[in-house]
GROMACS .gro file of C-alpha atoms in nm:
model
  189
    1MET     CA    1   0.140   9.018   6.812
    2ASN     CA    2  -0.240   9.022   6.831
    3LYS     CA    3  -0.250   9.175   6.484
    4LYS     CA    4  -0.037   8.891   6.347
    5LEU     CA    5  -0.261   8.634   6.514
    6ALA     CA    6  -0.574   8.802   6.379
    7VAL     CA    7  -0.426   8.813   6.026
    8ALA     CA    8  -0.324   8.446   6.050
    9LEU     CA    9  -0.670   8.341   6.170
   10THR     CA   10  -0.841   8.550   5.903
   11SER     CA   11  -0.612   8.406   5.633
   12SER     CA   12  -0.683   8.054   5.758
   13ALA     CA   13  -1.057   8.115   5.753
   14VAL     CA   14  -1.039   8.252   5.397
   15LEU     CA   15  -0.830   7.951   5.290
   16VAL     CA   16  -1.080   7.706   5.445
   17LEU     CA   17  -1.368   7.881   5.269
   18ALA     CA   18  -1.181   7.882   4.939
   19LEU     CA   19  -1.095   7.513   4.967
   20SER     CA   20  -1.447   7.415   5.062
   21GLY     CA   21  -1.574   7.611   4.761
   22CYS     CA   22  -1.345   7.407   4.535
   23SER     CA   23  -1.497   7.078   4.642
   24SER     CA   24  -1.849   7.169   4.544
   25ASP     CA   25  -2.097   6.934   4.384
   26GLU     CA   26  -1.969   7.051   4.045
   27ASP     CA   27  -1.662   6.829   4.094
   28LYS     CA   28  -1.865   6.514   4.154
   29PHE     CA   29  -1.905   6.247   3.886
   30THR     CA   30  -2.281   6.225   3.838
   31VAL     CA   31  -2.499   5.957   3.683
   32ASP     CA   32  -2.558   6.198   3.393
   33ASP     CA   33  -2.180   6.231   3.345
   34TRP     CA   34  -2.148   5.853   3.338
   35ALA     CA   35  -2.437   5.820   3.091
   36LYS     CA   36  -2.288   6.081   2.859
   37LYS     CA   37  -1.950   5.909   2.864
   38TYR     CA   38  -2.106   5.569   2.792
   39CYS     CA   39  -2.361   5.686   2.535
   40ASP     CA   40  -2.111   5.893   2.337
   41ALA     CA   41  -1.888   5.585   2.307
   42ALA     CA   42  -2.182   5.352   2.239
   43GLN     CA   43  -2.342   5.555   1.958
   44PRO     CA   44  -2.136   5.395   1.676
   45GLN     CA   45  -2.225   5.052   1.816
   46ILE     CA   46  -2.596   5.138   1.825
   47LYS     CA   47  -2.574   5.246   1.461
   48LYS     CA   48  -2.383   4.931   1.361
   49ARG     CA   49  -2.647   4.714   1.533
   50ALA     CA   50  -2.933   4.896   1.356
   51ASP     CA   51  -2.763   4.846   1.018
   52ALA     CA   52  -2.697   4.476   1.086
   53GLU     CA   53  -3.053   4.410   1.200
   54GLN     CA   54  -3.186   4.589   0.892
   55LEU     CA   55  -2.962   4.379   0.669
   56ILE     CA   56  -3.108   4.060   0.818
   57ARG     CA   57  -3.466   4.189   0.781
   58SER     CA   58  -3.417   4.316   0.427
   59THR     CA   59  -3.269   3.993   0.294
   60ALA     CA   60  -3.547   3.803   0.120
   61SER     CA   61  -3.609   3.472   0.294
   62ASP     CA   62  -3.689   3.315  -0.042
   63GLY     CA   63  -3.379   3.460  -0.204
   64LYS     CA   64  -3.073   3.279  -0.327
   65PRO     CA   65  -2.897   3.082  -0.053
   66ALA     CA   66  -2.563   3.247  -0.132
   67ASP     CA   67  -2.718   3.596  -0.092
   68ILE     CA   68  -2.881   3.501   0.238
   69GLN     CA   69  -2.558   3.343   0.361
   70SER     CA   70  -2.354   3.651   0.268
   71ALA     CA   71  -2.597   3.896   0.430
   72ASP     CA   72  -2.639   3.691   0.748
   73SER     CA   73  -2.265   3.634   0.781
   74LYS     CA   74  -2.194   4.007   0.755
   75ALA     CA   75  -2.477   4.094   0.991
   76PHE     CA   76  -2.365   3.843   1.256
   77GLN     CA   77  -2.007   3.973   1.236
   78ASP     CA   78  -2.130   4.332   1.271
   79LEU     CA   79  -2.357   4.239   1.563
   80SER     CA   80  -2.065   4.065   1.733
   81ASP     CA   81  -1.843   4.371   1.680
   82ALA     CA   82  -2.116   4.604   1.808
   83ASP     CA   83  -2.161   4.401   2.126
   84LYS     CA   84  -1.786   4.393   2.184
   85GLY     CA   85  -1.786   4.772   2.138
   86HIS     CA   86  -2.072   4.812   2.386
   87ALA     CA   87  -1.882   4.609   2.647
   88ALA     CA   88  -1.571   4.823   2.593
   89ALA     CA   89  -1.777   5.145   2.617
   90LEU     CA   90  -1.931   5.032   2.945
   91ARG     CA   91  -1.595   4.948   3.095
   92ALA     CA   92  -1.444   5.276   2.973
   93ALA     CA   93  -1.730   5.478   3.121
   94GLY     CA   94  -1.647   5.339   3.463
   95THR     CA   95  -1.882   5.286   3.752
   96PRO     CA   96  -2.199   5.492   3.764
   97PRO     CA   97  -2.243   5.657   4.104
   98VAL     CA   98  -2.549   5.453   4.201
   99ASP     CA   99  -2.606   5.169   4.446
  100GLY     CA  100  -2.461   4.856   4.291
  101GLY     CA  101  -2.317   5.053   3.997
  102GLU     CA  102  -2.004   4.843   3.969
  103GLU     CA  103  -2.210   4.522   3.954
  104LEU     CA  104  -2.448   4.675   3.696
  105VAL     CA  105  -2.163   4.758   3.459
  106LYS     CA  106  -1.977   4.432   3.520
  107ASN     CA  107  -2.285   4.219   3.450
  108ALA     CA  108  -2.400   4.418   3.145
  109ALA     CA  109  -2.050   4.413   2.993
  110ALA     CA  110  -2.026   4.037   3.051
  111GLU     CA  111  -2.364   3.993   2.885
  112PHE     CA  112  -2.247   4.193   2.581
  113ASP     CA  113  -1.929   3.982   2.567
  114ALA     CA  114  -2.128   3.657   2.578
  115GLU     CA  115  -2.364   3.785   2.309
  116SER     CA  116  -2.069   3.885   2.091
  117THR     CA  117  -1.936   3.530   2.114
  118ALA     CA  118  -2.281   3.387   2.038
  119TYR     CA  119  -2.308   3.600   1.721
  120LEU     CA  120  -1.964   3.480   1.609
  121ASN     CA  121  -2.084   3.123   1.657
  122LEU     CA  122  -2.391   3.196   1.443
  123LYS     CA  123  -2.163   3.347   1.178
  124LYS     CA  124  -1.955   3.028   1.172
  125GLN     CA  125  -2.270   2.819   1.139
  126VAL     CA  126  -2.411   3.027   0.854
  127ASP     CA  127  -2.074   3.031   0.675
  128ALA     CA  128  -2.068   2.648   0.688
  129LEU     CA  129  -2.411   2.605   0.527
  130ASP     CA  130  -2.441   2.429   0.192
  131VAL     CA  131  -2.559   2.697  -0.051
  132GLN     CA  132  -2.569   2.451  -0.342
  133ASN     CA  133  -2.868   2.261  -0.203
  134GLN     CA  134  -3.168   2.483  -0.121
  135GLN     CA  135  -3.333   2.224   0.109
  136ASN     CA  136  -3.014   2.158   0.308
  137PHE     CA  137  -2.960   2.531   0.331
  138ALA     CA  138  -3.314   2.591   0.460
  139ASP     CA  139  -3.277   2.307   0.712
  140GLY     CA  140  -2.947   2.456   0.829
  141LEU     CA  141  -3.107   2.795   0.890
  142LYS     CA  142  -3.348   2.656   1.151
  143PRO     CA  143  -3.090   2.607   1.431
  144ILE     CA  144  -2.943   2.948   1.345
  145ALA     CA  145  -3.285   3.110   1.387
  146GLU     CA  146  -3.324   2.930   1.721
  147GLY     CA  147  -2.981   3.053   1.831
  148LEU     CA  148  -3.076   3.406   1.733
  149ALA     CA  149  -3.395   3.384   1.938
  150LYS     CA  150  -3.196   3.266   2.244
  151ILE     CA  151  -2.959   3.561   2.214
  152GLU     CA  152  -3.244   3.810   2.204
  153VAL     CA  153  -3.401   3.666   2.520
  154ASN     CA  154  -3.090   3.686   2.739
  155GLN     CA  155  -3.070   4.056   2.822
  156SER     CA  156  -3.151   4.074   3.192
  157ALA     CA  157  -2.832   4.256   3.296
  158ARG     CA  158  -2.885   4.522   3.031
  159GLN     CA  159  -3.247   4.558   3.140
  160LYS     CA  160  -3.126   4.632   3.493
  161LEU     CA  161  -2.880   4.888   3.355
  162ARG     CA  162  -3.157   5.052   3.150
  163SER     CA  163  -3.381   5.083   3.455
  164GLY     CA  164  -3.353   5.306   3.760
  165GLU     CA  165  -3.120   5.604   3.773
  166THR     CA  166  -2.884   5.477   3.505
  167GLY     CA  167  -3.170   5.417   3.263
  168THR     CA  168  -3.315   5.762   3.324
  169ALA     CA  169  -2.974   5.921   3.267
  170MET     CA  170  -2.912   5.717   2.952
  171ALA     CA  171  -3.253   5.810   2.810
  172LYS     CA  172  -3.153   6.179   2.823
  173GLN     CA  173  -2.841   6.124   2.613
  174PRO     CA  174  -2.856   6.165   2.235
  175GLY     CA  175  -2.589   5.896   2.199
  176CYS     CA  176  -2.817   5.632   2.348
  177LYS     CA  177  -3.113   5.708   2.124
  178PRO     CA  178  -3.210   5.432   1.881
  179ALA     CA  179  -3.033   5.467   1.549
  180LYS     CA  180  -3.199   5.447   1.211
  181PRO     CA  181  -3.031   5.209   0.971
  182SER     CA  182  -2.833   5.370   0.696
  183PRO     CA  183  -2.975   5.350   0.343
  184ALA     CA  184  -2.684   5.125   0.245
  185ALA     CA  185  -2.795   4.862   0.501
  186SER     CA  186  -3.148   4.864   0.366
  187SER     CA  187  -3.042   4.823   0.006
  188ALA     CA  188  -2.754   4.583   0.062
  189THR     CA  189  -2.941   4.292  -0.090
   0.00000   0.00000   0.00000
């Protein structure tokens, strides 16, 4: 009977050790894991944003109104799509295991959603401009430029996400590196 008890105790001890070995730190979802998941999903959006911004920059401000309208309209649509994609990538990556991680993701995703809507509004405005009258067209671009400047200022939630542990983890990921615009975006005009 003592042998059976000794075997049972030994087997239990081995089982406890084996189970505790299975729940090692390797099974934990780390900030680096979160950053990889987010950055891998965000990379196409980063590229799309770089191409859209290059399209806006490369369109000659003294060019034909129809060319400017076409380039800006496409760029604003692409920027809207990229922001929507960023919001989706953040939500899909889940909550980073940091203090306030859920709030960080929620706020940054909401900011991307709001920016996506703002770019769509700019697209509607640029599409409605009168390309037949150069002066009216130029006057119509002023509020669009102001709207664009407002969008670029409102990034506080993303700044918080890009700082601290999440920012450090994201900086290590190739998917979160700035993208170079494709040659097609540079020569689209």
